[in-house]
Phi, psi and omega in degrees: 000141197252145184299092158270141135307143151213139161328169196199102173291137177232125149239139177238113160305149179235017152195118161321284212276357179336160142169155198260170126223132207251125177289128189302277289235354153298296196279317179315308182298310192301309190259311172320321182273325187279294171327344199225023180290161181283143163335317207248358164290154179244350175182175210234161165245161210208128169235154199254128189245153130165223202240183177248149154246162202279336168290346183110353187259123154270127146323018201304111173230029171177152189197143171235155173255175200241113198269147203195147158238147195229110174228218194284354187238352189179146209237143200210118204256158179287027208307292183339297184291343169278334168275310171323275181333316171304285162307309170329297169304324198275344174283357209221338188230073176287358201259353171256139187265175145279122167222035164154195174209182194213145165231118208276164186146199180242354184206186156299127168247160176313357170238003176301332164293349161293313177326303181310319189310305172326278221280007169292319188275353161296321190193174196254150175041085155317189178221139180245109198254156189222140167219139184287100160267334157306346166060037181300131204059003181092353182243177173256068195318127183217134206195143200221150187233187160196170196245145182231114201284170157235104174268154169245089210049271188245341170269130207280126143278329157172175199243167199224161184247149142236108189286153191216152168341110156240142173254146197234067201256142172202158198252149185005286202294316185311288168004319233246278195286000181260336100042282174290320185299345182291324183306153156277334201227098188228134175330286182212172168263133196300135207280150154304300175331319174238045188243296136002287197275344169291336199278325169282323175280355175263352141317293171314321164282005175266298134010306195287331186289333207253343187276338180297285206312320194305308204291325189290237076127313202261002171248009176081355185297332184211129201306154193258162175208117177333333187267287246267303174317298187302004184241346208274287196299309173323295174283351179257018200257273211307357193279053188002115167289099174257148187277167182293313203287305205297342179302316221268325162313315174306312222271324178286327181304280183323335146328286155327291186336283164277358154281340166297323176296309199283334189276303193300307222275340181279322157302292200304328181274331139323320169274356204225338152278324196301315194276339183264338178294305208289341112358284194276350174277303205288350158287314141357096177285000000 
């Protein structure tokens, strides 16, 4: 009885459990190099620095972009300069490594696989990052891939991107400033103080956010859930007891403080024009 084979299209994932998280200072380093790109680039390219955890969550905290020509068949990368950069970091940061590259846009494109191809050999299974630097609507597309091959039995046919978990954590003030960075159009930039008071009303609608859930919870309108309570408990734990006059006493001391800072620095500046006119009148004949 005679045997047939048959081919078998396959796919390899080249990590199930992967997923990233990327440090604001990543995206800020990203729309800064896209803003100062040469005229005649439409986006910009990157390689991406930090560490692996032993679960598989990648790290991204630091990135340079990389000078490249781009047309529809082919990508022409600066390496010398990807590397010189690269050593340059690595004296001040050794513990980062390369765990990807970045690209600015909304997506993947036809030479991001060549790119992805570089950097495989830079390094094993990158991560490939796309940040939306235009902020279309006020929001920011941010978005992490990994390459997934497709064989046809034992011959690789091409690789395919698959997003994987990103995560975007960042604390108050960054926050603040990732904010603005989403505007297209900003006046001016904010005072602390009012910097401050958006950071107390998105407190407060979150504080609003968390007694709705509570009442719904306690009114049966919704399933109680054992994490979200331990996250409840955790932060109304971790809150000091202080009486209001002493809160409120804390808050104004620390006040003074700093409208006494903003007073001194505006006299020191004052004083350094004043001292640069008569400088420059006593120079005069």
């Amino acid at each position: 009885m005679a045997s047939s084979e048959s081919a078998v299209l396959q796919f390899f994932p080249a990590s199930t459990s992967l997923s990233a998280k990327v440090h604001p200072l990543v995206i800020f380093n990203i729309c800064d190099c896209y803003v100062r790109r040469p005229d005649q680039a439409e986006r910009v390219i990157g390689t991406l620095l930090g560490s692996i955890s032993p679960d598989g969550t990648v790290d991204i905290r630091n990135s340079y972009a990389v000078p490249h020509n781009e047309s529809s068949d082919q990508v022409a990368l600066d390496i010398d300069y990807h590397h010189n950069m690269l050593l340059s970091h690595q004296k001040v940061n050794p513990k980062e490594v390369i765990v990807g590259w970045y690209s600015t846009g909304l997506g993947v494109t036809g030479g991001s696989a060549l790119i992805h191809e570089f950097y495989s050999r830079e390094v094993q299974n990158p991560i490939h990052l796309t940040v939306d630097t235009t902020f279309r609507n006020g929001e920011a597309t941010i978005k992490a891939f990994v390459s997934v091959s497709l064989s046809l039995g034992e011959r690789q046919l091409a690789a395919q991107f698959q997003e994987i978990p990103l995560d975007l954590r960042m604390v108050e003030a960054e926050r603040v400033g990732f904010d603005i960075l989403k505007t297209t159009m900003v006046e001016k930039l904010p005072s602390d103080l009012e910097g401050m008071e958006a950071s107390m009303e998105r407190l407060l609608a979150l504080i609003d956010d968390v007694y709705k859930y509570v009442d719904s919870v306690v009114e049966g309108q919704v399933v109680p859930d054992n994490d979200i309570g331990r996250y409840i408990a955790d932060t109304v734990a971790s809150i000091p007891k202080i009486s209001p006059p002493a809160f409120d006493r804390l808050v104004n001391d620390s006040l003074q403080d700093h409208l006494l800072l903003l007073y001194l620095s505006s006299i020191t500046r004052t004083q350094l024009s004043l001292a640069e006119k008569l400088n420059t009148a006593a120079q005069i004949p």
